[in-house]
Amino acid sequence: MKLTIERAALLKSLTHVQSVVERRNTIPILSNILLRAENDQLSLTATDMDLEVIETTTAEVSEAGATTTPAHTLYEIVRKLPEGSQVQIALEPGAGRLTLSAGRSKFNLAVLPVDDFPVMSGGDLPVSFGLAAAELRGLIDRAEFAISTEETRYYLNGIYFHATDAEGTKILRAVATDGHRLARVEAPLPDGAENMPGVIVPRKTVGELRKLIEETGEAVDIALSDTKIRFGFGKAVLTSKLIDGTFPDYERVIPSGNDKTLDIECKAFADAVDRVSAISIEKSRAVKVVMSGNTLTLSASSPEHGTATEELEINYDADDIEIGFNSRYLLDIAKQVKGDTLNLLMSDGSSPTILRDTDDLSALYVLMPMRV
């Protein structure tokens, strides 16, 4: 294998694929990246057995071939090479080393057999459809924060994508919850997705997917089965196993009888919550919200640090209500609001609250109260 490639092109592709590789591996081949050079293209593949990313980039290939070499080492070397460098990569038959050179720099890297490298991308994926990059980005961005990190409830460790019907309109819905807050986001159902099974895309896959979406303005090709999903981005393909579990009936968590409504300027409210919560250093950052007449009072207290209160003028004509929230969760939701106004639908101090962006009704958030 012999090729020459621009440092910038190689670094861009390496940045995308190397983050899949776990830094601590008991299986040596999984620390490596697969390089395959042919037809003036270099493809780079990385996997952790649950997730695989393949990216192809243009290169000047003088001798076709393939090998595997340590992913993070290769990435660090290329990252530290001078901008504008031309990188020569060569694998001599029987040498057992990959040679990388640029200018006066030369590196010899260990290799492992290509045959040992696991392949994930095969298999039948019967459902396929395209989704605009902006739509997929919107679904992920507004739901990702609510993914659970609690490994014992593994079925909550991802975003649940499924096709459903809302008031006669077919939609693609993304849902995430950690038991304390829930995000439910919707987009029009793409052609071809009508028969898709409900699938839970793992947290790590969602993170890697989000990075790849950032650099594309094109439609993303999606293909899936009950156990696997693939996202195509032109020069990059991400394939992932799905979480083998049943996502809970989230509709039961969304309250229907919340009759106390408040519209409030989102930024002013979030800034006030952030200031008041500074007094509380506990993990929960608990804040008490009291609505009475046309005044909303935020308060927090800590035995070590004292107390904090802040008042906001509001337009509220329902019964007085006092409710406690985890301020970090409240701020996470506020960050998703792109419009000026946050809408809160409440019942009482011990029931879940619904929060919505008044400018974007395709997203709905539920926040559980807490004792303050």
Protein backbone atom coordinates (compact mmCIF):
# COMPACT_ATOMS: atom_id res chain seq x y z
CA MET A 1 0.00 0.00 0.00
CA LYS A 2 1.33 3.41 -0.99
CA LEU A 3 -0.47 6.73 -1.07
CA THR A 4 -0.12 10.47 -0.67
CA ILE A 5 -2.81 12.58 0.96
CA GLU A 6 -3.22 16.15 2.13
CA ARG A 7 -2.85 16.48 5.88
CA ALA A 8 -6.12 18.51 6.19
CA ALA A 9 -8.19 15.85 4.38
CA LEU A 10 -6.68 13.03 6.43
CA LEU A 11 -7.13 14.90 9.71
CA LYS A 12 -10.80 15.67 8.98
CA SER A 13 -11.59 12.00 8.34
CA LEU A 14 -9.52 10.80 11.30
CA THR A 15 -11.32 13.25 13.59
CA HIS A 16 -14.65 11.70 12.62
CA VAL A 17 -13.68 8.05 13.00
CA GLN A 18 -11.14 7.93 15.86
CA SER A 19 -13.62 9.14 18.49
CA VAL A 20 -15.49 5.82 18.09
CA VAL A 21 -12.42 3.91 19.33
CA GLU A 22 -12.41 3.35 23.09
CA ARG A 23 -9.17 4.39 24.78
CA ARG A 24 -9.12 1.27 26.95
CA ASN A 25 -9.53 -1.94 25.00
CA THR A 26 -9.00 -5.54 26.06
CA ILE A 27 -9.13 -6.57 22.38
CA PRO A 28 -6.08 -5.06 20.61
CA ILE A 29 -7.64 -4.90 17.13
CA LEU A 30 -10.39 -2.60 18.45
CA SER A 31 -7.74 0.02 19.27
CA ASN A 32 -6.88 0.11 15.57
CA ILE A 33 -8.32 1.88 12.57
CA LEU A 34 -8.68 0.06 9.23
CA LEU A 35 -7.05 1.88 6.28
CA ARG A 36 -7.99 0.73 2.78
CA ALA A 37 -6.51 2.45 -0.29
CA GLU A 38 -7.81 1.88 -3.82
CA ASN A 39 -9.03 3.83 -6.87
CA ASP A 40 -7.51 7.09 -5.60
CA GLN A 41 -9.53 6.91 -2.40
CA LEU A 42 -8.62 6.15 1.19
CA SER A 43 -11.31 4.72 3.44
CA LEU A 44 -10.92 4.76 7.22
CA THR A 45 -12.98 2.45 9.42
CA ALA A 46 -13.29 2.41 13.21
CA THR A 47 -15.50 0.25 15.43
CA ASP A 48 -16.17 -0.67 19.03
CA MET A 49 -18.31 -3.71 17.99
CA ASP A 50 -21.52 -1.77 18.70
CA LEU A 51 -20.84 1.18 16.41
CA GLU A 52 -18.90 1.52 13.17
CA VAL A 53 -17.93 4.63 11.20
CA ILE A 54 -16.46 4.47 7.68
CA GLU A 55 -15.28 7.65 5.96
CA THR A 56 -13.81 7.92 2.48
CA THR A 57 -11.54 10.71 1.30
CA THR A 58 -9.58 11.48 -1.88
CA ALA A 59 -5.94 10.37 -1.99
CA GLU A 60 -3.27 9.75 -4.60
CA VAL A 61 -2.96 5.97 -4.45
CA SER A 62 0.10 4.53 -6.21
CA GLU A 63 -0.31 1.04 -4.76
CA ALA A 64 -3.64 -0.36 -3.49
CA GLY A 65 -3.75 -2.20 -0.18
CA ALA A 66 -5.12 -2.31 3.36
CA THR A 67 -3.89 -2.52 6.95
CA THR A 68 -4.84 -1.58 10.51
CA THR A 69 -2.88 0.70 12.83
CA PRO A 70 -3.48 2.33 16.26
CA ALA A 71 -6.23 4.94 15.84
CA HIS A 72 -5.34 7.48 18.54
CA THR A 73 -1.61 7.37 17.75
CA LEU A 74 -2.26 8.03 14.06
CA TYR A 75 -4.67 10.85 14.90
CA GLU A 76 -2.19 12.53 17.27
CA ILE A 77 0.62 12.34 14.71
CA VAL A 78 -1.47 13.82 11.88
CA ARG A 79 -2.90 16.49 14.18
CA LYS A 80 0.62 17.67 15.07
CA LEU A 81 1.96 17.75 11.51
CA PRO A 82 2.39 21.22 9.95
CA GLU A 83 -0.62 22.64 8.09
CA GLY A 84 -0.40 22.14 4.35
CA SER A 85 1.74 18.99 4.67
CA GLN A 86 1.58 16.21 2.11
CA VAL A 87 1.47 12.91 4.02
CA GLN A 88 2.99 9.77 2.51
CA ILE A 89 1.72 6.46 3.89
CA ALA A 90 3.32 3.16 2.88
CA LEU A 91 3.13 -0.48 3.93
CA GLU A 92 5.94 -2.60 2.55
CA PRO A 93 5.08 -6.30 2.03
CA GLY A 94 6.27 -8.34 5.01
CA ALA A 95 7.64 -5.25 6.81
CA GLY A 96 5.12 -5.44 9.65
CA ARG A 97 5.23 -1.65 10.03
CA LEU A 98 3.31 1.23 8.51
CA THR A 99 5.52 4.14 7.48
CA LEU A 100 4.15 7.66 7.63
CA SER A 101 6.24 10.61 6.50
CA ALA A 102 5.68 14.33 5.98
CA GLY A 103 8.52 16.70 5.23
CA ARG A 104 11.40 15.69 7.51
CA SER A 105 9.15 13.78 9.92
CA LYS A 106 8.96 10.01 9.70
CA PHE A 107 7.04 7.52 11.84
CA ASN A 108 6.87 3.72 11.89
CA LEU A 109 3.60 2.42 13.31
CA ALA A 110 2.63 -1.07 14.45
CA VAL A 111 0.05 -2.94 12.36
CA LEU A 112 -2.33 -5.85 12.91
CA PRO A 113 -3.86 -8.14 10.24
CA VAL A 114 -6.82 -6.80 8.29
CA ASP A 115 -8.57 -10.19 8.61
CA ASP A 116 -8.80 -9.70 12.40
CA PHE A 117 -10.75 -6.43 12.02
CA PRO A 118 -14.48 -6.94 12.75
CA VAL A 119 -17.01 -5.90 10.12
CA MET A 120 -20.41 -4.54 11.15
CA SER A 121 -21.84 -2.92 8.05
CA GLY A 122 -23.34 -6.04 6.43
CA GLY A 123 -26.83 -7.44 7.01
CA ASP A 124 -30.30 -6.73 5.66
CA LEU A 125 -31.83 -3.35 6.55
CA PRO A 126 -35.34 -3.53 5.07
CA VAL A 127 -36.60 -0.02 5.94
CA SER A 128 -34.91 2.94 4.24
CA PHE A 129 -35.71 6.63 3.85
CA GLY A 130 -34.07 10.04 3.60
CA LEU A 131 -34.27 12.79 6.21
CA ALA A 132 -33.06 16.35 5.81
CA ALA A 133 -29.94 17.01 7.88
CA ALA A 134 -31.63 19.99 9.57
CA GLU A 135 -34.62 17.83 10.61
CA LEU A 136 -32.40 15.11 12.09
CA ARG A 137 -30.25 17.71 13.85
CA GLY A 138 -33.39 19.29 15.34
CA LEU A 139 -34.70 15.95 16.63
CA ILE A 140 -31.37 15.09 18.27
CA ASP A 141 -30.59 18.52 19.72
CA ARG A 142 -33.94 18.88 21.46
CA ALA A 143 -34.03 15.33 22.87
CA GLU A 144 -30.41 14.35 23.60
CA PHE A 145 -30.14 16.17 26.95
CA ALA A 146 -32.83 13.97 28.48
CA ILE A 147 -31.09 10.64 27.73
CA SER A 148 -30.49 8.64 30.92
CA THR A 149 -26.92 7.85 32.01
CA GLU A 150 -28.08 5.22 34.50
CA GLU A 151 -26.72 1.95 33.11
CA THR A 152 -29.14 -0.27 35.05
CA ARG A 153 -32.04 1.17 33.05
CA TYR A 154 -30.25 0.48 29.78
CA TYR A 155 -33.43 0.89 27.70
CA LEU A 156 -33.39 4.62 28.58
CA ASN A 157 -29.76 5.06 27.45
CA GLY A 158 -30.73 6.38 24.02
CA ILE A 159 -33.32 8.21 21.91
CA TYR A 160 -36.45 6.30 20.94
CA PHE A 161 -37.35 6.97 17.28
CA HIS A 162 -40.68 5.77 15.94
CA ALA A 163 -43.43 6.53 13.44
CA THR A 164 -46.78 7.53 14.88
CA ASP A 165 -49.97 9.46 14.20
CA ALA A 166 -50.74 12.79 15.89
CA GLU A 167 -54.17 14.27 15.24
CA GLY A 168 -54.38 12.62 11.84
CA THR A 169 -50.86 13.59 10.73
CA LYS A 170 -48.13 10.97 10.30
CA ILE A 171 -44.99 12.00 12.15
CA LEU A 172 -41.53 10.80 13.12
CA ARG A 173 -41.12 11.16 16.86
CA ALA A 174 -37.96 11.18 19.00
CA VAL A 175 -38.32 10.64 22.75
CA ALA A 176 -35.77 10.57 25.56
CA THR A 177 -36.23 10.40 29.32
CA ASP A 178 -34.20 9.72 32.44
CA GLY A 179 -37.21 9.41 34.75
CA HIS A 180 -36.85 13.02 35.98
CA ARG A 181 -37.48 14.83 32.69
CA LEU A 182 -38.80 13.86 29.30
CA ALA A 183 -38.32 15.33 25.82
CA ARG A 184 -40.72 14.52 22.99
CA VAL A 185 -39.86 15.99 19.59
CA GLU A 186 -41.62 15.60 16.25
CA ALA A 187 -40.90 16.00 12.52
CA PRO A 188 -42.96 15.14 9.41
CA LEU A 189 -42.71 11.43 8.61
CA PRO A 190 -40.39 10.90 5.60
CA ASP A 191 -41.52 8.77 2.65
CA GLY A 192 -40.52 5.16 3.24
CA ALA A 193 -40.58 5.39 7.05
CA GLU A 194 -44.23 4.35 7.49
CA ASN A 195 -43.35 0.75 8.43
CA MET A 196 -40.26 1.46 10.52
CA PRO A 197 -40.07 -0.39 13.85
CA GLY A 198 -39.66 1.67 17.02
CA VAL A 199 -35.91 1.76 17.68
CA ILE A 200 -33.70 2.99 20.54
CA VAL A 201 -30.50 4.58 19.20
CA PRO A 202 -27.72 4.41 21.86
CA ARG A 203 -26.32 7.54 23.53
CA LYS A 204 -22.81 7.12 22.06
CA THR A 205 -24.24 6.66 18.56
CA VAL A 206 -26.35 9.80 18.97
CA GLY A 207 -23.21 11.76 19.92
CA GLU A 208 -21.19 10.51 16.94
CA LEU A 209 -24.13 11.04 14.62
CA ARG A 210 -24.48 14.65 15.78
CA LYS A 211 -20.82 15.36 14.91
CA LEU A 212 -21.29 14.01 11.38
CA ILE A 213 -24.53 15.97 10.81
CA GLU A 214 -22.71 19.20 11.70
CA GLU A 215 -20.71 19.02 8.49
CA THR A 216 -23.42 18.12 6.00
CA GLY A 217 -26.26 20.11 4.52
CA GLU A 218 -27.55 17.21 2.48
CA ALA A 219 -30.27 14.69 3.24
CA VAL A 220 -29.15 11.79 5.43
CA ASP A 221 -29.88 8.30 4.10
CA ILE A 222 -31.25 6.11 6.90
CA ALA A 223 -31.71 2.33 6.73
CA LEU A 224 -32.72 0.12 9.63
CA SER A 225 -33.93 -3.21 10.92
CA ASP A 226 -35.05 -4.36 14.39
CA THR A 227 -31.43 -4.65 15.53
CA LYS A 228 -29.31 -2.24 13.47
CA ILE A 229 -29.41 1.26 11.95
CA ARG A 230 -27.24 2.91 9.30
CA PHE A 231 -26.84 6.62 8.51
CA GLY A 232 -25.26 7.63 5.19
CA PHE A 233 -23.70 11.08 4.69
CA GLY A 234 -22.16 10.83 1.24
CA LYS A 235 -18.52 10.19 2.17
CA ALA A 236 -19.28 8.85 5.66
CA VAL A 237 -21.40 5.93 6.82
CA LEU A 238 -22.27 5.24 10.46
CA THR A 239 -23.68 1.82 11.39
CA SER A 240 -24.86 0.99 14.90
CA LYS A 241 -26.50 -1.75 16.86
CA LEU A 242 -29.76 -0.72 18.52
CA ILE A 243 -30.56 -1.06 22.21
CA ASP A 244 -32.31 -4.39 22.71
CA GLY A 245 -35.06 -3.35 25.08
CA THR A 246 -38.58 -1.94 25.29
CA PHE A 247 -38.96 1.81 25.69
CA PRO A 248 -41.60 2.63 28.34
CA ASP A 249 -45.05 3.98 27.47
CA TYR A 250 -44.01 7.63 27.68
CA GLU A 251 -47.53 8.92 26.94
CA ARG A 252 -48.56 7.87 30.45
CA VAL A 253 -46.04 10.31 31.91
CA ILE A 254 -47.39 13.31 30.00
CA PRO A 255 -50.15 14.85 32.15
CA SER A 256 -53.44 15.83 30.52
CA GLY A 257 -55.13 17.82 33.29
CA ASN A 258 -52.65 20.64 33.84
CA ASP A 259 -54.93 23.70 33.94
CA LYS A 260 -52.63 26.41 35.34
CA THR A 261 -50.89 28.21 32.47
CA LEU A 262 -48.02 30.67 32.50
CA ASP A 263 -46.23 32.30 29.57
CA ILE A 264 -42.93 33.86 30.60
CA GLU A 265 -39.99 35.43 28.81
CA CYS A 266 -37.62 32.49 28.56
CA LYS A 267 -34.25 34.26 28.80
CA ALA A 268 -35.24 36.42 31.79
CA PHE A 269 -36.63 33.35 33.58
CA ALA A 270 -33.58 31.16 32.81
CA ASP A 271 -31.14 33.89 33.90
CA ALA A 272 -33.01 34.35 37.18
CA VAL A 273 -33.08 30.57 37.83
CA ASP A 274 -29.33 30.43 37.12
CA ARG A 275 -28.56 33.27 39.54
CA VAL A 276 -30.72 31.96 42.38
CA SER A 277 -29.41 28.39 42.04
CA ALA A 278 -25.84 29.62 42.61
CA ILE A 279 -26.56 29.66 46.37
CA SER A 280 -27.26 25.93 46.35
CA ILE A 281 -24.18 23.75 45.79
CA GLU A 282 -25.93 20.40 46.09
CA LYS A 283 -26.10 18.24 43.00
CA SER A 284 -29.82 18.96 42.61
CA ARG A 285 -29.44 22.75 42.63
CA ALA A 286 -33.01 22.89 43.89
CA VAL A 287 -35.07 26.05 43.37
CA LYS A 288 -38.56 26.85 44.63
CA VAL A 289 -40.94 28.58 42.22
CA VAL A 290 -43.94 30.39 43.73
CA MET A 291 -46.61 32.00 41.54
CA SER A 292 -49.00 34.35 43.24
CA GLY A 293 -50.92 37.12 41.50
CA ASN A 294 -48.64 38.81 38.99
CA THR A 295 -45.42 37.85 40.76
CA LEU A 296 -43.19 34.82 40.32
CA THR A 297 -40.73 34.32 43.16
CA LEU A 298 -37.68 32.12 42.79
CA SER A 299 -35.85 31.06 45.93
CA ALA A 300 -33.07 28.72 47.02
CA SER A 301 -31.41 28.04 50.33
CA SER A 302 -28.36 26.25 51.65
CA PRO A 303 -27.28 25.73 55.28
CA GLU A 304 -23.68 26.55 54.30
CA HIS A 305 -24.26 29.52 52.00
CA GLY A 306 -27.51 31.25 52.98
CA THR A 307 -30.55 32.10 50.87
CA ALA A 308 -31.40 33.75 47.57
CA THR A 309 -34.65 35.13 46.15
CA GLU A 310 -35.58 36.91 42.95
CA GLU A 311 -38.93 38.18 41.74
CA LEU A 312 -40.21 38.39 38.18
CA GLU A 313 -43.31 40.20 36.99
CA ILE A 314 -45.70 37.85 35.23
CA ASN A 315 -49.21 37.72 33.83
CA TYR A 316 -50.80 34.91 35.87
CA ASP A 317 -54.47 34.64 36.89
CA ALA A 318 -54.76 31.02 38.15
CA ASP A 319 -54.62 29.77 41.76
CA ASP A 320 -51.40 30.30 43.68
CA ILE A 321 -48.91 27.47 43.22
CA GLU A 322 -45.64 26.51 44.85
CA ILE A 323 -43.41 23.98 43.11
CA GLY A 324 -39.77 22.84 43.39
CA PHE A 325 -37.50 22.03 40.45
CA ASN A 326 -33.99 20.80 39.80
CA SER A 327 -32.61 24.03 38.34
CA ARG A 328 -30.13 22.21 36.09
CA TYR A 329 -32.98 20.28 34.47
CA LEU A 330 -35.01 23.47 34.13
CA LEU A 331 -32.09 25.26 32.43
CA ASP A 332 -31.48 22.29 30.09
CA ILE A 333 -35.05 22.65 28.83
CA ALA A 334 -34.82 26.45 28.59
CA LYS A 335 -31.77 26.06 26.31
CA GLN A 336 -33.93 24.20 23.79
CA VAL A 337 -36.35 27.12 23.49
CA LYS A 338 -35.50 29.14 20.38
CA GLY A 339 -38.41 31.58 20.70
CA ASP A 340 -38.83 34.34 23.29
CA THR A 341 -41.54 32.73 25.37
CA LEU A 342 -41.63 29.60 27.53
CA ASN A 343 -45.06 28.14 28.25
CA LEU A 344 -45.59 26.22 31.53
CA LEU A 345 -48.64 24.04 32.15
CA MET A 346 -49.01 23.04 35.80
CA SER A 347 -51.46 21.21 38.03
CA ASP A 348 -50.09 21.41 41.58
CA GLY A 349 -46.82 21.34 43.49
CA SER A 350 -46.47 17.55 43.38
CA SER A 351 -47.40 16.81 39.74
CA PRO A 352 -45.30 16.92 36.56
CA THR A 353 -45.12 20.23 34.68
CA ILE A 354 -45.30 20.51 30.87
CA LEU A 355 -43.00 23.05 29.24
CA ARG A 356 -43.18 24.20 25.61
CA ASP A 357 -41.63 26.72 23.26
CA THR A 358 -44.56 28.90 22.14
CA ASP A 359 -42.85 29.37 18.76
CA ASP A 360 -42.25 25.64 18.20
CA LEU A 361 -45.02 23.28 19.21
CA SER A 362 -43.23 20.26 17.66
CA ALA A 363 -41.35 19.82 20.97
CA LEU A 364 -42.82 19.06 24.38
CA TYR A 365 -40.95 18.66 27.67
CA VAL A 366 -42.09 17.18 30.97
CA LEU A 367 -40.33 17.98 34.24
CA MET A 368 -40.97 16.15 37.51
CA PRO A 369 -41.20 18.34 40.63
CA MET A 370 -38.94 17.88 43.64
CA ARG A 371 -39.23 18.61 47.32
CA VAL A 372 -37.53 21.87 48.31
